[in-house]
C-alpha cells in the first residue's frame, strides 16, 4: 500500500521534445514543470495546513480551504490524465479502434462527427478549462463535457476517458490566442490506445 499522504508530480511518459511540432519542448516543459507542479505544491500546502489546524485544534475557514483544495486536486488529477492520453508525434493520432471506436461510432454516427463536437466543446470553453470525453456505464453513452477551471463538475461514477487542457498556459507559447489551432493539432497526438484502455478498464 502507498503510505504517502502527499502528491508528487508524475513523470511524463515521453520526452519533452516528443510532442513537437504540435506542442513545443518549451511549452510542454513549462506546462509540466511549472503549472502542473504548482497544483501538486498547492494541494500539499493545503494538506499541511489542514494537518496543522487539526493537530493544534485551531479553526480555519473550512469552506474556502476545501474550495481551494478541490481546485488544486482537480488541476493535479486532470493533468495526470492528460499527459498519458497524448502520444509522441508520429505515434499518436489517427482513429480509435476496439471498444472505443465502436462506442464513438454508435453514439456519434461517425468518428468525424465526434471530433467535430469535441473540438467545438474545447474551443468554446469560457476562459480557462478543459474538454473531457467521459463514459456513462448506465446508458453506455460516451458523453463530452466542459470543465470550468479545474473544477470537475463531473457526474459521480462517470469515468474520464480523455481530456484536453485549453487553459492558455497549455498553448499560448505555440499558438498565441489561436486556441482552435491548438485543438486541431491535438488530434495528431492523441494516444487512442490509452483512451481505449481506460474504457476497457471502466467496463471490466
Ligand atoms: Mn494545464
Coordinates of N, CA and C and ligand atoms in Angstrom, one line a residue:
X1 N 0.8 -1.2 0.0 CA 0.0 0.0 0.0 C 0.9 1.2 0.0
X2 N 0.5 2.2 -0.8 CA 1.2 3.5 -0.8 C 0.8 4.3 0.5
X3 N 1.9 4.6 1.2 CA 1.6 5.2 2.5 C 1.8 6.7 2.6
X4 N 2.2 7.3 1.4 CA 2.4 8.8 1.4 C 1.1 9.5 1.5
X5 N 1.1 10.6 2.2 CA -0.1 11.4 2.4 C -0.1 12.7 1.5
X6 N 0.9 12.7 0.6 CA 1.0 13.9 -0.3 C 1.1 13.4 -1.8
X7 N 0.9 14.4 -2.7 CA 1.0 14.1 -4.1 C 2.4 14.4 -4.6
X8 N 2.8 13.7 -5.7 CA 4.0 14.0 -6.4 C 3.7 14.3 -7.8
X9 N 4.6 15.1 -8.5 CA 4.5 15.3 -9.9 C 4.9 14.1 -10.7
X10 N 3.9 13.5 -11.5 CA 4.3 12.3 -12.2 C 5.2 12.6 -13.4
X11 N 6.1 11.7 -13.7 CA 6.9 11.8 -14.9 C 6.1 11.8 -16.1
X12 N 6.5 12.4 -17.2 CA 5.8 12.3 -18.5 C 6.2 10.9 -19.1
X13 N 5.2 10.3 -19.8 CA 5.5 9.0 -20.4 C 6.3 9.2 -21.7
X14 N 6.9 10.3 -22.0 CA 7.7 10.6 -23.2 C 8.6 11.8 -22.9
X15 N 9.5 12.1 -23.8 CA 10.4 13.2 -23.6 C 9.8 14.6 -23.9
X16 N 10.4 15.6 -23.4 CA 9.8 17.0 -23.6 C 9.8 17.4 -25.1
X17 N 10.7 16.8 -25.9 CA 10.7 17.2 -27.3 C 9.7 16.4 -28.1
X18 N 9.2 15.3 -27.6 CA 8.5 14.3 -28.4 C 7.1 14.7 -29.0
X19 N 6.5 15.8 -28.4 CA 5.2 16.2 -29.0 C 5.3 17.2 -30.0
X20 N 6.5 17.7 -30.3 CA 6.8 18.7 -31.3 C 6.5 18.1 -32.7
X21 N 6.0 18.9 -33.6 CA 5.8 20.3 -33.6 C 4.4 20.7 -33.0
X22 N 3.6 19.7 -32.6 CA 2.2 20.0 -32.1 C 2.2 20.8 -30.8
X23 N 3.1 20.3 -29.9 CA 3.4 21.1 -28.7 C 4.9 21.1 -28.5
X24 N 5.4 22.4 -28.5 CA 6.9 22.5 -28.5 C 7.5 22.1 -27.1
X25 N 8.8 21.9 -27.2 CA 9.6 21.5 -26.0 C 9.4 22.6 -24.9
X26 N 9.5 23.8 -25.3 CA 9.4 24.9 -24.3 C 8.0 24.9 -23.6
X27 N 7.0 24.8 -24.5 CA 5.6 24.8 -24.0 C 5.3 23.7 -23.1
X28 N 5.8 22.5 -23.5 CA 5.5 21.3 -22.7 C 6.3 21.3 -21.3
X29 N 7.5 21.8 -21.4 CA 8.3 21.8 -20.2 C 7.7 22.8 -19.1
X30 N 7.3 24.0 -19.6 CA 6.7 24.9 -18.6 C 5.4 24.4 -18.1
X31 N 4.6 23.8 -19.0 CA 3.3 23.3 -18.6 C 3.5 22.2 -17.5
X32 N 4.4 21.3 -17.7 CA 4.6 20.2 -16.8 C 5.3 20.6 -15.5
X33 N 6.5 21.3 -15.7 CA 7.3 21.6 -14.6 C 6.9 22.8 -13.7
X34 N 6.2 23.7 -14.3 CA 5.7 24.9 -13.6 C 4.2 24.8 -13.2
X35 N 3.4 24.6 -14.2 CA 2.0 24.7 -14.0 C 1.5 23.4 -13.2
X36 N 1.8 22.2 -13.8 CA 1.3 21.0 -13.1 C 1.9 21.0 -11.7
X37 N 3.2 21.3 -11.6 CA 3.9 21.3 -10.3 C 3.2 22.2 -9.3
X38 N 2.7 23.3 -9.8 CA 2.1 24.3 -8.9 C 0.8 23.7 -8.2
X39 N 0.1 22.9 -9.0 CA -1.1 22.2 -8.4 C -0.8 21.2 -7.4
X40 N 0.3 20.5 -7.7 CA 0.8 19.5 -6.7 C 1.3 20.2 -5.4
X41 N 2.1 21.3 -5.6 CA 2.5 22.0 -4.4 C 1.3 22.7 -3.7
X42 N 0.4 23.2 -4.4 CA -0.8 23.8 -3.8 C -1.6 22.9 -3.0
X43 N -1.8 21.7 -3.5 CA -2.5 20.7 -2.8 C -1.8 20.3 -1.5
X44 N -0.5 20.0 -1.6 CA 0.3 19.6 -0.5 C 0.3 20.7 0.6
X45 N 0.4 21.9 0.2 CA 0.4 23.0 1.2 C -0.9 23.1 1.9
X46 N -2.0 22.8 1.2 CA -3.4 22.8 1.9 C -3.5 21.6 2.9
X47 N -2.9 20.4 2.4 CA -2.9 19.3 3.3 C -2.2 19.6 4.6
X48 N -1.0 20.3 4.4 CA -0.2 20.6 5.6 C -1.0 21.6 6.5
X49 N -1.7 22.5 5.9 CA -2.5 23.5 6.7 C -3.6 22.8 7.4
X50 N -4.3 21.8 6.8 CA -5.3 21.1 7.4 C -4.7 20.2 8.6
X51 N -3.6 19.5 8.3 CA -3.0 18.7 9.3 C -2.7 19.5 10.6
X52 N -2.1 20.7 10.3 CA -1.7 21.6 11.4 C -2.8 22.1 12.2
X53 N -3.9 22.5 11.5 CA -5.1 23.0 12.2 C -5.7 21.9 13.1
X54 N -5.7 20.7 12.5 CA -6.3 19.6 13.3 C -5.5 19.2 14.5
X55 N -4.2 19.2 14.3 CA -3.2 18.9 15.4 C -3.3 19.9 16.5
X56 N -3.3 21.2 16.1 CA -3.3 22.3 17.1 C -4.7 22.6 17.6
X57 N -5.7 21.9 16.9 CA -7.1 22.2 17.2 C -7.5 23.7 17.1
X58 N -7.0 24.2 16.0 CA -7.4 25.6 15.7 C -8.4 25.7 14.6
X59 N -9.1 26.8 14.5 CA -10.1 27.0 13.4 C -9.5 27.4 12.1
X60 N -10.1 27.0 11.0 CA -9.7 27.6 9.7 C -11.0 27.8 8.9
X61 N -10.9 28.6 7.9 CA -12.0 28.8 7.0 C -12.2 27.6 6.1
X62 N -13.0 26.6 6.6 CA -13.1 25.3 6.0 C -13.7 25.4 4.6
X63 N -14.6 26.3 4.4 CA -15.3 26.4 3.1 C -14.3 26.8 2.0
X64 N -13.6 27.9 2.3 CA -12.7 28.4 1.3 C -11.5 27.4 1.2
X65 N -11.1 26.8 2.3 CA -9.9 25.9 2.2 C -10.3 24.7 1.3
X66 N -11.5 24.2 1.5 CA -11.9 23.0 0.7 C -12.1 23.4 -0.8
X67 N -12.6 24.6 -1.0 CA -12.7 25.0 -2.4 C -11.4 25.1 -3.1
X68 N -10.4 25.7 -2.4 CA -9.0 25.8 -2.9 C -8.4 24.4 -3.1
X69 N -8.7 23.5 -2.2 CA -8.2 22.1 -2.3 C -8.8 21.4 -3.5
X70 N -10.1 21.6 -3.7 CA -10.7 21.0 -4.9 C -10.1 21.5 -6.2
X71 N -9.8 22.8 -6.3 CA -9.2 23.4 -7.4 C -7.8 22.8 -7.7
X72 N -7.1 22.7 -6.6 CA -5.7 22.2 -6.8 C -5.7 20.7 -7.1
X73 N -6.5 19.9 -6.4 CA -6.5 18.5 -6.7 C -7.0 18.2 -8.1
X74 N -8.1 19.0 -8.5 CA -8.6 18.8 -9.9 C -7.5 19.1 -10.9
X75 N -6.7 20.2 -10.6 CA -5.6 20.5 -11.5 C -4.6 19.4 -11.6
X76 N -4.3 18.8 -10.5 CA -3.3 17.7 -10.5 C -3.8 16.5 -11.2
X77 N -5.0 16.1 -10.9 CA -5.6 14.9 -11.4 C -5.9 15.0 -12.9
X78 N -6.4 16.1 -13.3 CA -6.6 16.3 -14.8 C -5.4 16.3 -15.6
X79 N -4.3 17.0 -15.1 CA -3.0 16.9 -15.8 C -2.5 15.5 -15.8
X80 N -2.7 14.8 -14.7 CA -2.2 13.4 -14.7 C -2.9 12.5 -15.7
X81 N -4.2 12.8 -16.0 CA -4.9 12.1 -17.1 C -4.5 12.6 -18.5
X82 N -4.2 13.9 -18.5 CA -3.9 14.5 -19.8 C -2.6 13.9 -20.4
X83 N -1.5 13.9 -19.7 CA -0.2 13.5 -20.3 C -0.2 12.2 -20.9
X84 N -0.8 11.1 -20.2 CA -0.8 9.8 -20.9 C -1.8 9.7 -22.0
X85 N -2.8 10.6 -22.1 CA -3.7 10.5 -23.3 C -3.1 11.2 -24.5
X86 N -1.8 11.6 -24.4 CA -1.1 12.1 -25.6 C 0.0 11.1 -25.9
X87 N 0.4 11.1 -27.2 CA 1.5 10.2 -27.6 C 2.5 11.0 -28.4
X88 N 3.7 10.6 -28.5 CA 4.7 11.3 -29.3 C 4.3 11.5 -30.7
X89 N 4.7 12.6 -31.3 CA 4.4 12.9 -32.7 C 4.8 11.7 -33.6
X90 N 3.9 11.3 -34.5 CA 4.2 10.1 -35.3 C 3.7 8.8 -34.8
X91 N 3.4 8.8 -33.5 CA 2.9 7.6 -32.8 C 1.5 7.7 -32.4
X92 N 0.9 8.9 -32.4 CA -0.4 9.1 -32.0 C -1.3 9.5 -33.1
X93 N -2.5 10.0 -32.8 CA -3.4 10.4 -33.8 C -4.1 9.3 -34.5
X94 N -4.6 9.6 -35.7 CA -5.4 8.6 -36.4 C -6.8 8.4 -35.8
X95 N -7.3 7.2 -35.9 CA -8.6 6.9 -35.4 C -8.6 5.8 -34.3
X96 N -9.5 5.9 -33.3 CA -9.5 4.9 -32.3 C -10.1 3.6 -32.9
X97 N -9.7 2.5 -32.3 CA -10.3 1.2 -32.8 C -10.8 0.5 -31.5
X98 N -11.1 -0.7 -31.6 CA -11.6 -1.5 -30.5 C -12.9 -1.0 -29.9
X99 N -13.1 -1.2 -28.6 CA -14.3 -0.9 -27.9 C -14.6 0.6 -28.0
X100 N -13.6 1.4 -28.0 CA -13.7 2.9 -28.0 C -14.2 3.3 -29.4
X101 N -13.6 2.8 -30.4 CA -14.0 3.2 -31.8 C -15.5 2.8 -32.0
X102 N -15.9 1.6 -31.5 CA -17.3 1.2 -31.7 C -18.2 2.1 -30.9
X103 N -17.8 2.4 -29.7 CA -18.7 3.3 -28.8 C -18.9 4.7 -29.4
X104 N -17.8 5.2 -30.0 CA -17.9 6.6 -30.6 C -18.8 6.5 -31.9
X105 N -18.6 5.5 -32.7 CA -19.4 5.3 -33.9 C -20.9 5.2 -33.5
X106 N -21.1 4.4 -32.5 CA -22.5 4.1 -32.2 C -23.2 5.4 -31.6
X107 N -22.5 6.2 -30.8 CA -23.1 7.4 -30.2 C -23.2 8.6 -31.2
X108 N -22.1 8.8 -31.9 CA -22.0 10.0 -32.7 C -22.3 9.8 -34.2
X109 N -22.4 8.5 -34.6 CA -22.6 8.2 -36.0 C -21.3 8.0 -36.8
X110 N -20.3 8.8 -36.5 CA -19.0 8.6 -37.1 C -17.9 9.3 -36.2
X111 N -16.7 8.9 -36.5 CA -15.6 9.5 -35.8 C -15.5 10.9 -36.1
X112 N -15.7 11.3 -37.3 CA -15.6 12.7 -37.8 C -16.6 13.6 -37.0
X113 N -17.8 13.1 -36.8 CA -18.8 13.8 -36.0 C -18.4 14.0 -34.6
X114 N -17.8 12.9 -34.0 CA -17.3 13.0 -32.6 C -16.2 14.1 -32.5
X115 N -15.2 14.1 -33.5 CA -14.2 15.0 -33.5 C -14.7 16.5 -33.5
X116 N -15.7 16.7 -34.4 CA -16.2 18.0 -34.6 C -16.9 18.5 -33.3
X117 N -17.7 17.6 -32.7 CA -18.3 18.0 -31.4 C -17.3 18.3 -30.3
X118 N -16.3 17.4 -30.2 CA -15.3 17.6 -29.1 C -14.5 18.9 -29.3
X119 N -14.2 19.2 -30.6 CA -13.4 20.4 -30.9 C -14.3 21.6 -30.5
X120 N -15.6 21.6 -30.9 CA -16.5 22.7 -30.6 C -16.6 22.9 -29.1
X121 N -16.6 21.8 -28.3 CA -16.7 21.9 -26.9 C -15.4 22.6 -26.3
X122 N -14.3 22.1 -26.9 CA -12.9 22.6 -26.4 C -12.8 24.1 -26.7
X123 N -13.1 24.5 -27.9 CA -12.9 25.9 -28.4 C -13.8 26.8 -27.6
X124 N -15.0 26.3 -27.2 CA -16.0 27.2 -26.6 C -15.9 27.3 -25.1
X125 N -14.9 26.6 -24.5 CA -14.8 26.7 -23.0 C -14.5 28.2 -22.7
X126 N -15.3 28.8 -21.8 CA -15.1 30.2 -21.4 C -14.0 30.3 -20.5
X127 N -13.0 31.1 -20.9 CA -11.8 31.4 -20.0 C -11.0 30.1 -19.9
X128 N -10.7 29.6 -18.7 CA -9.8 28.5 -18.5 C -10.6 27.2 -18.2
X129 N -10.2 26.1 -18.8 CA -10.9 24.9 -18.5 C -10.4 23.8 -19.4
X130 N -11.3 22.8 -19.5 CA -10.9 21.5 -20.2 C -12.1 21.0 -21.0
X131 N -11.8 20.2 -22.0 CA -12.8 19.4 -22.6 C -12.5 18.0 -22.2
X132 N -13.6 17.2 -21.9 CA -13.4 15.8 -21.5 C -14.3 14.9 -22.2
X133 N -13.8 13.8 -22.5 CA -14.7 12.7 -23.0 C -14.9 11.7 -21.8
X134 N -16.1 11.5 -21.5 CA -16.5 10.7 -20.3 C -17.3 9.5 -20.8
X135 N -17.6 8.6 -19.9 CA -18.5 7.5 -20.3 C -19.4 7.1 -19.2
X136 N -20.7 7.0 -19.5 CA -21.7 6.6 -18.5 C -22.0 5.1 -18.7
X137 N -21.8 4.3 -17.7 CA -22.0 2.9 -17.7 C -23.4 2.5 -17.7
X138 N -24.3 3.4 -17.1 CA -25.7 3.0 -17.0 C -26.4 3.1 -18.4
X139 N -25.9 4.0 -19.2 CA -26.6 4.2 -20.5 C -25.6 3.8 -21.7
X140 N -24.4 3.4 -21.3 CA -23.4 3.0 -22.4 C -23.2 4.1 -23.4
X141 N -23.2 5.4 -22.9 CA -23.0 6.5 -23.7 C -21.7 7.2 -23.4
X142 N -20.9 7.4 -24.4 CA -19.8 8.4 -24.2 C -20.4 9.8 -24.2
X143 N -20.0 10.6 -23.3 CA -20.5 12.0 -23.2 C -19.4 13.0 -23.1
X144 N -19.5 14.0 -23.9 CA -18.5 15.1 -23.8 C -18.9 16.1 -22.8
X145 N -18.0 16.6 -22.1 CA -18.3 17.7 -21.2 C -17.2 18.8 -21.1
X146 N -17.7 19.9 -20.6 CA -16.7 21.0 -20.3 C -16.4 21.0 -18.9
X147 N -15.2 21.4 -18.5 CA -14.8 21.5 -17.1 C -14.3 23.0 -17.0
X148 N -14.9 23.7 -16.0 CA -14.5 25.1 -15.8 C -13.4 25.1 -14.8
X149 N -12.3 25.8 -15.2 CA -11.1 25.9 -14.4 C -10.6 24.4 -14.2
X150 N -10.5 24.0 -13.0 CA -10.1 22.6 -12.8 C -11.2 21.9 -12.0
X151 N -12.4 22.6 -11.9 CA -13.4 22.1 -11.0 C -14.3 21.1 -11.8
X152 N -14.0 19.9 -11.6 CA -14.7 18.8 -12.3 C -16.2 18.7 -11.9
X153 N -17.0 19.3 -12.7 CA -18.4 19.3 -12.4 C -18.9 18.0 -13.0
X154 N -18.2 16.9 -12.6 CA -18.5 15.7 -13.3 C -19.5 14.9 -12.6
X155 N -20.3 14.1 -13.3 CA -21.3 13.3 -12.7 C -20.6 12.1 -12.0
X156 N -20.9 11.9 -10.7 CA -20.3 10.8 -10.0 C -20.4 9.5 -10.7
X157 N -19.4 8.7 -10.7 CA -19.3 7.4 -11.4 C -19.1 7.4 -12.9
X158 N -19.1 8.5 -13.5 CA -18.7 8.6 -14.9 C -17.2 8.5 -14.9
X159 N -16.6 7.7 -15.8 CA -15.2 7.6 -15.9 C -14.7 8.7 -16.9
X160 N -13.5 9.3 -16.7 CA -13.0 10.2 -17.7 C -12.0 9.4 -18.6
X161 N -12.3 9.5 -19.9 CA -11.5 8.7 -20.9 C -10.4 9.5 -21.5
X162 N -10.7 10.8 -21.7 CA -9.7 11.6 -22.4 C -10.0 13.1 -22.0
X163 N -8.9 13.8 -21.8 CA -9.1 15.3 -21.5 C -8.2 16.1 -22.4
X164 N -8.6 17.3 -22.7 CA -7.8 18.3 -23.4 C -7.8 19.6 -22.6
X165 N -6.6 20.0 -22.2 CA -6.4 21.2 -21.5 C -6.4 22.4 -22.4
X166 N -7.4 23.3 -22.2 CA -7.5 24.5 -23.0 C -7.3 25.8 -22.2
X167 N -6.6 25.7 -21.1 CA -6.1 26.9 -20.4 C -5.1 27.5 -21.4
X168 N -5.0 28.8 -21.3 CA -4.0 29.5 -22.2 C -2.6 29.0 -21.9
X169 N -2.3 28.6 -20.6 CA -0.9 28.1 -20.3 C -0.6 26.8 -21.1
X170 N -1.6 26.2 -21.6 CA -1.4 24.9 -22.4 C -0.9 25.2 -23.8
X171 N -1.1 26.4 -24.3 CA -0.9 26.5 -25.8 C -0.3 27.9 -26.2
X172 N -0.3 28.9 -25.2 CA 0.0 30.2 -25.7 C 1.3 30.5 -26.3
X173 N 2.4 29.8 -25.8 CA 3.7 30.0 -26.4 C 3.7 29.5 -27.9
X174 N 3.0 28.5 -28.2 CA 3.0 27.9 -29.5 C 1.9 28.5 -30.4
X175 N 0.7 28.9 -29.9 CA -0.4 29.2 -30.7 C -1.0 30.6 -30.4
X176 N -0.4 31.3 -29.4 CA -0.9 32.6 -29.0 C -2.4 32.5 -28.7
X177 N -3.2 33.3 -29.3 CA -4.6 33.3 -28.9 C -5.4 32.3 -29.8
X178 N -4.8 31.6 -30.6 CA -5.5 30.7 -31.5 C -5.8 29.3 -31.0
X179 N -6.7 29.3 -30.1 CA -7.0 28.0 -29.4 C -7.4 26.9 -30.4
X180 N -8.2 27.3 -31.4 CA -8.7 26.4 -32.4 C -7.6 25.6 -33.1
X181 N -6.5 26.4 -33.3 CA -5.3 25.7 -34.0 C -4.7 24.7 -33.1
X182 N -4.7 25.0 -31.8 CA -4.1 24.0 -30.8 C -5.0 22.8 -30.8
X183 N -6.3 23.0 -30.7 CA -7.3 21.9 -30.7 C -7.1 21.0 -31.9
X184 N -6.9 21.7 -33.1 CA -6.7 21.0 -34.3 C -5.5 20.1 -34.2
X185 N -4.4 20.7 -33.7 CA -3.1 20.0 -33.6 C -3.2 18.8 -32.6
X186 N -4.0 18.9 -31.6 CA -4.2 17.9 -30.6 C -4.5 16.5 -31.2
X187 N -5.3 16.5 -32.3 CA -5.8 15.2 -32.9 C -4.6 14.4 -33.4
X188 N -3.5 15.1 -33.7 CA -2.3 14.4 -34.2 C -1.5 13.6 -33.2
X189 N -1.8 13.9 -31.9 CA -1.0 13.3 -30.8 C -1.9 12.7 -29.8
X190 N -3.1 12.3 -30.1 CA -4.0 11.6 -29.2 C -3.5 10.1 -29.1
X191 N -3.4 9.7 -27.9 CA -3.0 8.2 -27.7 C -4.3 7.4 -27.5
X192 N -4.8 7.0 -28.7 CA -6.1 6.3 -28.7 C -6.0 5.0 -28.0
X193 N -4.9 4.3 -28.0 CA -4.7 3.0 -27.2 C -5.0 3.3 -25.7
X194 N -4.4 4.4 -25.2 CA -4.6 4.7 -23.8 C -6.1 5.0 -23.5
X195 N -6.7 5.8 -24.4 CA -8.1 6.1 -24.2 C -9.0 4.9 -24.2
X196 N -8.7 4.0 -25.2 CA -9.4 2.7 -25.3 C -9.2 1.9 -24.0
X197 N -8.0 1.8 -23.5 CA -7.7 1.1 -22.3 C -8.5 1.6 -21.1
X198 N -8.6 2.9 -21.1 CA -9.4 3.5 -19.9 C -10.9 3.0 -20.0
X199 N -11.4 2.9 -21.2 CA -12.8 2.5 -21.4 C -12.9 1.0 -21.0
X200 N -11.9 0.2 -21.5 CA -12.0 -1.2 -21.1 C -11.9 -1.4 -19.6
X201 N -11.0 -0.7 -19.0 CA -10.9 -0.8 -17.5 C -12.2 -0.4 -16.8
X202 N -12.8 0.6 -17.3 CA -14.0 1.1 -16.7 C -15.1 0.1 -16.8
X203 N -15.1 -0.7 -17.9 CA -16.2 -1.6 -18.2 C -15.9 -3.0 -17.7
X204 N -14.8 -3.2 -17.0 CA -14.5 -4.5 -16.5 C -15.4 -5.0 -15.4
Ligands
LIG1 MN1 -2.7 22.9 -17.8

